């Protein structure tokens, strides 16, 4: 499958892709949003990340399998694909209920199809709003050309995908069917089994419409889906890859180039990998407890937050604390409109603190992990005024304990000073910057909550403060 982006931050971009293909495998295995292939291979090539999934299995049993629809697939290629499907079925503990619909497309045909489907859901205005939100959180430069970046990334990375809408698996022709492609096919076929047994769109609710306002849930479920497919792909590779497959894969590592992905903003590179890397670790933890049956059980009680993915020991008990943010549109006055309302979650809180586009604003990754770890819940809302060409951000976070709130508060102060310089006012629970490149900024804390306000002018800032009770304004 494969998709990529956390709030609107990930919402439109990644979940449009996700909805498009849960699994256009963009890549992040960039084959899975781009399939599993490209990026997943970057993950696999990291020796510190590799783990042996399951021990080598018993000889491949005979499996009765529905005949695949593969009219455009050459007979020898179809035979290899059918063999890989049988191999995955021998260990994955999920039945194939219907024939796999397969199509063979050229690289250009596949790229055009993915771009057409994706950009029907994601416009330049969507990208402009995402850039406004991302830049308010410090993750993107305000002038970053997000739409153009995604067009270029598609052109570089698309390699094949499974589409849960049409129930089709598209395979690239003209590049051979070698080790990386065969391993990717095992990954994508795992998505077929997930869809047929758990229903990615209607059962798991992985659609653009649902994920638009439920990004923490969708980020967690996407990590489950991709982590499962990565573990399955690794299992296939360890059990069934031939000596030639392994040579092909090593050659792929040596020659693989991805200049567009390499140019991506720091937060986006990590976020692209989240479903595959952190998702894999989460699924592996459950697999270690009870094999593939334990993995299947995850689909009966789905993870609900990136916190649960990052801390498997907190699944499924840890819940998201309600953290309301008022609607400020009326209080802000004429010309203001809300362009997004969503949650950051623990993962994006970490990214904001440690992976901003302005390197000097970042705190260390160890400090960021510690600060984000006590996350209990959050909500943010972003407003935009077309006439003023300015925006306002309110971000309210709630922490598991007062100690956790203090840890985040202290990290946030360091981040704020790095980003905006010396504050104009510093108190125990209040810190302000009156004039910055981003406008007026306020950080405030009560016992277990921290709030950020970033506003272009004092009037909008005062209106926002009056609408929010419980903080030491």
Coordinates of C-alpha atoms in Angstrom, one line a residue:
X1 CA 0.0 0.0 0.0
X2 CA 1.5 2.9 0.5
X3 CA 1.0 6.3 1.4
X4 CA 2.5 9.3 3.0
X5 CA 1.9 13.2 5.4
X6 CA -0.3 14.0 10.1
X7 CA -2.8 16.4 10.4
X8 CA -3.7 18.4 7.4
X9 CA 0.0 17.9 7.4
X10 CA -0.5 14.3 6.4
X11 CA -4.2 14.5 5.9
X12 CA -4.7 15.5 2.4
X13 CA -1.5 14.4 0.9
X14 CA -0.9 11.1 2.5
X15 CA -4.5 10.0 3.0
X16 CA -5.5 11.0 -0.5
X17 CA -2.9 8.6 -1.6
X18 CA -4.0 6.2 0.9
X19 CA -7.6 6.5 -0.2
X20 CA -6.3 6.2 -3.8
X21 CA -4.5 3.0 -3.1
X22 CA -4.3 2.5 0.5
X23 CA -1.9 1.7 -1.4
X24 CA -0.4 3.3 -4.0
X25 CA 2.3 2.2 -2.0
X26 CA 3.8 6.0 -2.5
X27 CA 6.9 4.8 -0.8
X28 CA 7.7 5.3 1.6
X29 CA 8.1 1.6 0.8
X30 CA 7.7 4.4 -1.8
X31 CA 6.2 1.7 -3.8
X32 CA 3.5 1.2 -1.4
X33 CA 2.3 4.9 -1.5
X34 CA 4.7 3.9 -3.8
X35 CA 4.3 0.3 -3.0
X36 CA 6.8 -1.3 -0.8
X37 CA 9.6 -1.2 -3.0
X38 CA 11.7 1.8 -3.2
X39 CA 11.7 3.2 0.3
X40 CA 11.1 0.0 2.0
X41 CA 14.3 -1.1 0.4
X42 CA 16.0 1.9 2.0
X43 CA 14.7 0.7 5.3
X44 CA 15.8 -2.9 4.8
X45 CA 19.3 -1.8 3.8
X46 CA 19.8 -0.3 7.3
X47 CA 21.5 -3.1 9.2
X48 CA 20.5 -1.6 12.6
X49 CA 16.8 -1.9 11.7
X50 CA 16.8 -5.4 10.3
X51 CA 15.4 -8.3 12.4
X52 CA 14.7 -11.8 11.4
X53 CA 11.0 -12.1 11.3
X54 CA 9.9 -15.7 11.5
X55 CA 12.2 -18.7 11.4
X56 CA 12.4 -20.5 8.0
X57 CA 9.3 -22.4 7.5
X58 CA 8.4 -25.9 6.5
X59 CA 8.1 -26.9 2.8
X60 CA 5.4 -25.0 0.9
X61 CA 2.1 -26.8 1.2
X62 CA -0.3 -27.2 -1.6
X63 CA -2.9 -24.4 -1.5
X64 CA -6.1 -24.2 -3.5
X65 CA -6.1 -20.6 -4.8
X66 CA -8.7 -18.8 -7.0
X67 CA -7.4 -18.4 -10.5
X68 CA -6.0 -14.9 -11.0
X69 CA -7.3 -12.6 -13.7
X70 CA -4.2 -11.7 -15.6
X71 CA -5.1 -11.3 -19.2
X72 CA -2.5 -8.7 -19.9
X73 CA 0.2 -10.6 -17.9
X74 CA 2.6 -12.8 -19.9
X75 CA 2.2 -16.5 -18.9
X76 CA 5.7 -16.8 -17.3
X77 CA 5.2 -13.6 -15.3
X78 CA 1.8 -14.7 -14.2
X79 CA 3.3 -18.1 -13.1
X80 CA 5.9 -16.3 -11.0
X81 CA 3.2 -14.1 -9.4
X82 CA 1.0 -17.0 -8.6
X83 CA 3.9 -18.8 -7.0
X84 CA 4.6 -15.8 -4.8
X85 CA 1.0 -15.6 -3.8
X86 CA 1.0 -19.3 -2.8
X87 CA 4.2 -18.7 -0.8
X88 CA 2.6 -15.7 1.1
X89 CA -0.5 -17.8 1.7
X90 CA 1.6 -20.5 3.2
X91 CA 2.5 -18.4 6.2
X92 CA 0.3 -15.3 6.4
X93 CA -2.7 -17.0 7.9
X94 CA -5.3 -15.2 5.8
X95 CA -7.3 -16.8 3.0
X96 CA -7.5 -15.5 -0.6
X97 CA -11.2 -15.2 -1.1
X98 CA -11.4 -13.8 -4.6
X99 CA -9.2 -13.8 -7.7
X100 CA -6.6 -11.1 -7.8
X101 CA -7.3 -8.6 -10.6
X102 CA -3.9 -7.7 -12.1
X103 CA -2.9 -5.2 -14.8
X104 CA 0.3 -4.6 -16.5
X105 CA 1.2 -0.9 -17.3
X106 CA 4.2 0.9 -18.6
X107 CA 6.0 3.2 -16.2
X108 CA 4.4 6.2 -18.0
X109 CA 0.9 4.7 -17.9
X110 CA 1.2 3.9 -14.2
X111 CA 2.5 7.3 -13.4
X112 CA -0.3 9.0 -15.3
X113 CA -2.9 6.8 -13.7
X114 CA -1.7 7.5 -10.2
X115 CA -1.3 11.2 -10.8
X116 CA -4.8 11.5 -12.3
X117 CA -6.4 9.7 -9.4
X118 CA -4.4 11.5 -6.7
X119 CA -4.6 15.0 -8.1
X120 CA -8.3 14.6 -8.6
X121 CA -8.4 14.7 -4.8
X122 CA -5.6 17.1 -4.1
X123 CA -5.5 20.6 -5.7
X124 CA -3.1 23.4 -5.7
X125 CA -5.3 25.2 -3.2
X126 CA -5.2 22.2 -0.9
X127 CA -1.4 22.3 -1.1
X128 CA -1.4 26.0 -0.4
X129 CA -3.5 25.5 2.8
X130 CA -1.3 22.6 3.8
X131 CA 1.8 24.8 3.4
X132 CA 0.2 27.5 5.5
X133 CA -0.4 25.0 8.3
X134 CA 2.9 23.3 8.0
X135 CA 4.8 26.6 8.0
X136 CA 2.9 27.8 11.1
X137 CA 4.2 24.7 12.9
X138 CA 7.7 25.4 11.5
X139 CA 7.9 22.3 9.4
X140 CA 7.9 23.9 6.0
X141 CA 9.2 27.2 4.6
X142 CA 6.2 29.5 3.8
X143 CA 7.4 29.5 0.1
X144 CA 7.8 25.8 -0.3
X145 CA 6.2 24.5 -3.5
X146 CA 4.4 21.5 -2.0
X147 CA 2.2 20.7 -5.0
X148 CA 5.1 20.7 -7.4
X149 CA 7.1 18.6 -5.0
X150 CA 4.5 15.9 -5.0
X151 CA 4.2 15.9 -8.8
X152 CA 8.0 15.4 -9.0
X153 CA 8.0 12.7 -6.3
X154 CA 5.3 10.7 -8.1
X155 CA 7.3 10.9 -11.3
X156 CA 10.4 9.6 -9.5
X157 CA 8.9 6.9 -7.3
X158 CA 5.8 5.2 -8.6
X159 CA 6.4 1.6 -9.3
X160 CA 3.1 -0.2 -8.7
X161 CA 0.3 -0.5 -6.3
X162 CA -2.9 -2.2 -5.2
X163 CA -6.1 -0.2 -5.5
X164 CA -8.7 -1.2 -2.9
X165 CA -11.4 0.8 -4.8
X166 CA -11.1 -1.2 -8.0
X167 CA -9.5 -4.3 -6.3
X168 CA -6.8 -4.2 -8.9
X169 CA -3.0 -4.7 -8.5
X170 CA -1.0 -2.8 -11.1
X171 CA 2.4 -4.0 -12.1
X172 CA 5.1 -2.1 -14.0
X173 CA 6.2 -3.6 -17.3
X174 CA 9.5 -3.0 -18.9
X175 CA 11.7 -3.2 -15.8
X176 CA 11.9 -6.9 -15.4
X177 CA 10.5 -9.0 -12.5
X178 CA 13.6 -9.5 -10.4
X179 CA 14.4 -9.6 -6.7
X180 CA 13.1 -6.2 -5.7
X181 CA 10.0 -6.5 -7.8
X182 CA 9.3 -10.0 -6.5
X183 CA 9.7 -8.9 -2.9
X184 CA 7.5 -5.9 -3.6
X185 CA 4.9 -8.3 -5.0
X186 CA 4.8 -10.2 -1.7
X187 CA 4.2 -6.9 0.1
X188 CA 1.4 -5.8 -2.3
X189 CA -0.2 -9.2 -2.2
X190 CA -0.4 -8.9 1.6
X191 CA -2.5 -5.8 1.0
X192 CA -4.8 -7.8 -1.1
X193 CA -5.3 -10.3 1.7
X194 CA -5.8 -7.5 4.2
X195 CA -8.5 -6.0 2.0
X196 CA -10.3 -9.2 1.3
X197 CA -10.3 -10.2 5.0
X198 CA -10.7 -6.8 6.8
X199 CA -12.0 -4.4 4.1
X200 CA -9.5 -1.5 4.0
X201 CA -12.1 1.1 3.0
X202 CA -15.4 0.1 4.6
X203 CA -14.1 -1.9 7.5
X204 CA -11.0 0.0 8.5
X205 CA -12.3 3.3 7.2
X206 CA -9.1 4.2 5.3
X207 CA -10.7 6.7 3.0
X208 CA -9.9 10.3 2.2
X209 CA -13.2 11.4 3.6
X210 CA -12.8 9.7 7.0
X211 CA -9.1 10.4 7.4
X212 CA -9.5 14.0 6.7
X213 CA -10.7 14.6 10.2
X214 CA -9.3 11.5 12.0
X215 CA -5.7 11.6 11.2
X216 CA -4.4 10.0 14.5
X217 CA -6.6 7.0 13.9
X218 CA -5.7 6.8 10.2
X219 CA -2.0 7.2 10.9
X220 CA -2.1 4.3 13.4
X221 CA -4.1 2.0 11.2
X222 CA -1.9 2.9 8.2
X223 CA 1.1 1.9 10.3
X224 CA -0.6 -1.4 11.2
X225 CA -1.4 -2.1 7.5
X226 CA 2.1 -1.2 6.3
X227 CA 3.9 -2.8 9.2
X228 CA 2.1 -6.0 8.6
X229 CA 3.0 -5.9 4.9
X230 CA 6.7 -5.1 5.6
X231 CA 6.9 -8.1 8.1
X232 CA 5.2 -10.3 5.5
X233 CA 7.7 -9.1 2.8
X234 CA 10.6 -9.7 5.1
X235 CA 9.2 -13.2 5.9
X236 CA 8.9 -14.0 2.2
X237 CA 12.4 -12.7 1.5
X238 CA 13.9 -14.8 4.3
X239 CA 12.1 -18.0 3.4
X240 CA 11.6 -17.9 -0.4
X241 CA 14.0 -15.4 -2.0
X242 CA 16.5 -17.1 -4.4
X243 CA 20.2 -16.5 -4.6
X244 CA 19.4 -14.4 -7.7
X245 CA 16.8 -12.4 -5.8
X246 CA 19.4 -11.5 -3.2
X247 CA 21.9 -10.5 -5.8
X248 CA 19.3 -8.4 -7.6
X249 CA 18.4 -6.7 -4.3
X250 CA 22.0 -5.9 -3.5
X251 CA 22.4 -4.4 -7.0
X252 CA 19.3 -2.4 -6.4
X253 CA 20.7 -0.9 -3.2
X254 CA 23.9 0.0 -5.0
X255 CA 22.3 1.8 -7.9
X256 CA 19.1 3.2 -6.4
X257 CA 18.8 7.0 -6.6
X258 CA 16.0 9.3 -5.4
X259 CA 17.0 12.9 -5.8
X260 CA 13.4 14.2 -5.3
X261 CA 12.9 12.2 -2.1
X262 CA 16.4 13.2 -1.0
X263 CA 15.4 16.8 -1.3
X264 CA 12.3 16.4 0.8
X265 CA 12.0 18.5 4.0
X266 CA 13.4 16.7 7.1
X267 CA 10.0 16.0 8.7
X268 CA 8.6 14.6 5.5
X269 CA 11.3 12.1 5.1
X270 CA 10.7 10.7 8.5
X271 CA 7.0 10.8 8.1
X272 CA 7.1 8.9 4.9
X273 CA 8.9 6.1 6.7
X274 CA 6.7 6.1 9.8
X275 CA 4.2 3.4 8.6
X276 CA 6.9 1.2 7.4
X277 CA 9.5 1.6 10.1
X278 CA 7.6 2.3 13.3
X279 CA 4.6 0.4 11.9
X280 CA 6.9 -2.6 11.4
X281 CA 8.2 -2.4 15.0
X282 CA 4.7 -2.3 16.4
X283 CA 3.5 -5.3 14.4
X284 CA 6.7 -7.2 15.1
X285 CA 6.0 -6.7 18.9
X286 CA 2.6 -8.3 18.5
X287 CA 4.0 -11.1 16.2
X288 CA 6.6 -12.0 18.9
X289 CA 3.7 -12.6 21.3
X290 CA 1.6 -14.9 19.2
X291 CA 2.7 -15.1 15.5
X292 CA 0.4 -14.2 12.7
X293 CA -2.8 -14.9 14.7
X294 CA -1.7 -12.1 17.1
X295 CA -1.2 -9.8 14.1
X296 CA -4.7 -10.7 12.7
X297 CA -6.1 -9.9 16.1
X298 CA -4.9 -6.3 15.7
X299 CA -7.5 -5.8 13.0
X300 CA -10.2 -6.7 15.5
X301 CA -9.0 -4.1 18.0
X302 CA -7.4 -1.4 16.0
X303 CA -4.7 1.0 17.3
X304 CA -6.1 4.5 17.6
X305 CA -3.0 6.8 17.9
X306 CA 0.6 7.2 16.9
X307 CA 1.3 7.0 20.6
X308 CA 0.2 3.4 20.6
X309 CA 2.4 2.7 17.5
X310 CA 5.4 4.3 19.1
X311 CA 4.8 2.5 22.4
X312 CA 3.4 -0.9 21.7
X313 CA 3.2 -1.6 25.4
X314 CA 0.5 1.1 25.7
X315 CA -1.7 -0.7 23.2
X316 CA -4.7 -1.0 23.5
X317 CA -5.2 0.5 27.0
X318 CA -3.9 4.1 26.4
X319 CA -6.8 6.3 25.3
X320 CA -6.8 9.8 23.8
X321 CA -7.7 12.6 26.2
X322 CA -10.3 15.0 25.0
X323 CA -8.7 18.4 24.3
X324 CA -11.3 20.9 22.9
X325 CA -10.4 24.0 20.9
X326 CA -13.1 26.6 20.4
X327 CA -14.3 27.8 17.0
X328 CA -12.6 31.2 16.7
X329 CA -14.0 32.3 13.3
X330 CA -16.7 34.5 14.7
X331 CA -14.4 36.0 17.4
X332 CA -11.7 36.8 14.8
X333 CA -14.2 38.8 12.7
X334 CA -14.8 39.3 9.0
X335 CA -12.4 37.7 6.5
X336 CA -11.2 34.9 8.7
X337 CA -12.0 31.3 7.9
X338 CA -10.9 28.0 9.4
X339 CA -8.8 26.0 7.0
X340 CA -8.1 23.0 9.2
X341 CA -9.0 21.5 12.6
X342 CA -7.2 18.3 13.6
X343 CA -4.7 16.6 15.9
X344 CA -0.9 16.5 15.9
X345 CA -0.5 13.4 18.0
X346 CA 2.7 12.3 19.6
X347 CA 4.5 11.6 16.4
X348 CA 3.9 15.0 14.8
X349 CA 4.6 16.8 18.1
X350 CA 8.0 15.1 18.0
X351 CA 8.5 16.2 14.4
X352 CA 7.6 19.8 15.1
X353 CA 10.1 20.0 17.9
X354 CA 13.0 18.3 16.1
X355 CA 12.5 18.4 12.3
X356 CA 11.6 22.0 11.5
X357 CA 12.8 23.6 8.2
X358 CA 14.8 26.1 10.2
X359 CA 17.6 24.0 11.6
X360 CA 18.5 26.4 14.3
X361 CA 15.0 26.2 15.8
X362 CA 15.2 22.4 16.4
X363 CA 15.8 20.8 19.8
X364 CA 17.7 17.5 20.0
X365 CA 15.9 14.3 19.0
X366 CA 16.4 12.9 22.5
X367 CA 14.9 16.0 24.1
X368 CA 12.0 15.9 21.6
X369 CA 11.3 12.2 22.2
X370 CA 11.2 12.8 26.0
X371 CA 9.0 15.9 25.6
X372 CA 6.5 14.2 23.3
X373 CA 6.3 10.9 25.2
X374 CA 3.8 12.0 27.8
X375 CA 1.3 13.1 25.2
X376 CA -2.3 12.5 26.2
X377 CA -4.2 14.3 23.5
X378 CA -4.3 17.5 21.5
X379 CA -6.2 19.6 19.0
X380 CA -5.3 22.4 16.8
X381 CA -7.1 24.8 14.5
X382 CA -5.7 27.0 11.8
X383 CA -7.3 30.1 10.3
X384 CA -6.5 32.2 7.3
X385 CA -7.4 35.7 6.1
X386 CA -7.1 36.1 2.3
X387 CA -7.3 39.9 2.4
X388 CA -4.5 40.1 5.0
X389 CA -2.6 37.1 3.6
X390 CA -2.0 36.0 7.2
X391 CA -2.9 33.1 9.4
X392 CA -3.6 32.2 13.0
X393 CA -2.8 29.0 14.8
X394 CA -4.0 27.6 18.1
X395 CA -2.6 24.4 19.4
X396 CA -3.8 22.9 22.7
X397 CA -2.1 19.8 24.1
X398 CA -3.0 17.8 27.1
X399 CA -0.5 15.6 29.0
X400 CA -0.8 12.4 30.9
X401 CA 0.5 13.9 34.1
X402 CA 1.5 17.4 35.4
X403 CA 5.2 16.2 35.2
X404 CA 4.7 15.4 31.5
X405 CA 3.2 18.8 31.0
X406 CA 6.2 20.5 32.6
X407 CA 8.6 18.4 30.4
X408 CA 6.8 19.5 27.3
X409 CA 6.6 23.1 28.5
X410 CA 10.3 23.3 29.1
X411 CA 11.1 21.8 25.7
X412 CA 8.6 24.1 24.1
X413 CA 10.3 27.1 25.7
X414 CA 13.7 26.0 24.3
X415 CA 12.1 25.5 20.9
X416 CA 10.4 28.9 21.0
X417 CA 13.6 30.7 22.0
X418 CA 15.5 28.9 19.2
X419 CA 12.8 29.9 16.7
X420 CA 11.9 33.4 17.7
X421 CA 14.7 34.6 19.9
X422 CA 14.5 36.2 23.4
X423 CA 10.9 36.5 24.7
X424 CA 9.4 39.8 25.6
X425 CA 7.7 38.3 28.7
X426 CA 8.7 35.3 30.7
X427 CA 6.7 34.0 33.7
X428 CA 6.4 30.6 35.3
X429 CA 3.4 29.6 33.1
X430 CA 3.5 32.2 30.4
X431 CA 6.0 33.2 27.7
X432 CA 5.3 35.7 24.9
X433 CA 7.0 37.2 21.8
X434 CA 5.3 40.4 20.7
X435 CA 6.8 40.7 17.2
X436 CA 8.3 37.9 15.2
X437 CA 8.4 37.0 11.5
X438 CA 5.4 34.9 12.3
X439 CA 3.5 37.6 14.3
X440 CA 2.7 37.6 18.0
X441 CA 3.3 34.3 19.8
X442 CA 2.1 33.1 23.2
X443 CA 2.9 29.9 25.0
X444 CA 0.9 29.2 28.2
X445 CA 0.5 26.3 30.7
X446 CA -2.0 25.2 33.3
X447 CA -1.6 22.0 35.4
X448 CA -1.7 19.4 32.6
X449 CA -2.2 21.5 29.4
X450 CA 0.0 23.7 27.2
X451 CA -1.3 26.1 24.6
X452 CA 0.3 27.8 21.7
X453 CA -1.1 30.9 19.9
X454 CA 0.6 32.3 16.8
X455 CA -1.2 35.4 15.5
X456 CA -0.4 38.1 12.8
X457 CA -1.6 40.9 15.0
X458 CA -2.6 41.9 18.6
X459 CA -6.3 42.2 17.8
X460 CA -6.6 38.6 16.6
X461 CA -4.5 37.4 19.5
X462 CA -6.7 39.1 22.0
X463 CA -9.8 37.6 20.4
X464 CA -8.3 34.1 20.6
X465 CA -7.3 34.6 24.3
X466 CA -10.8 35.7 25.3
X467 CA -12.3 32.6 23.7
X468 CA -10.1 30.3 25.8
X469 CA -10.5 29.9 29.6
X470 CA -8.2 28.3 32.1
X471 CA -4.8 29.8 31.1
X472 CA -2.8 32.6 32.8
X473 CA -3.2 35.2 30.1

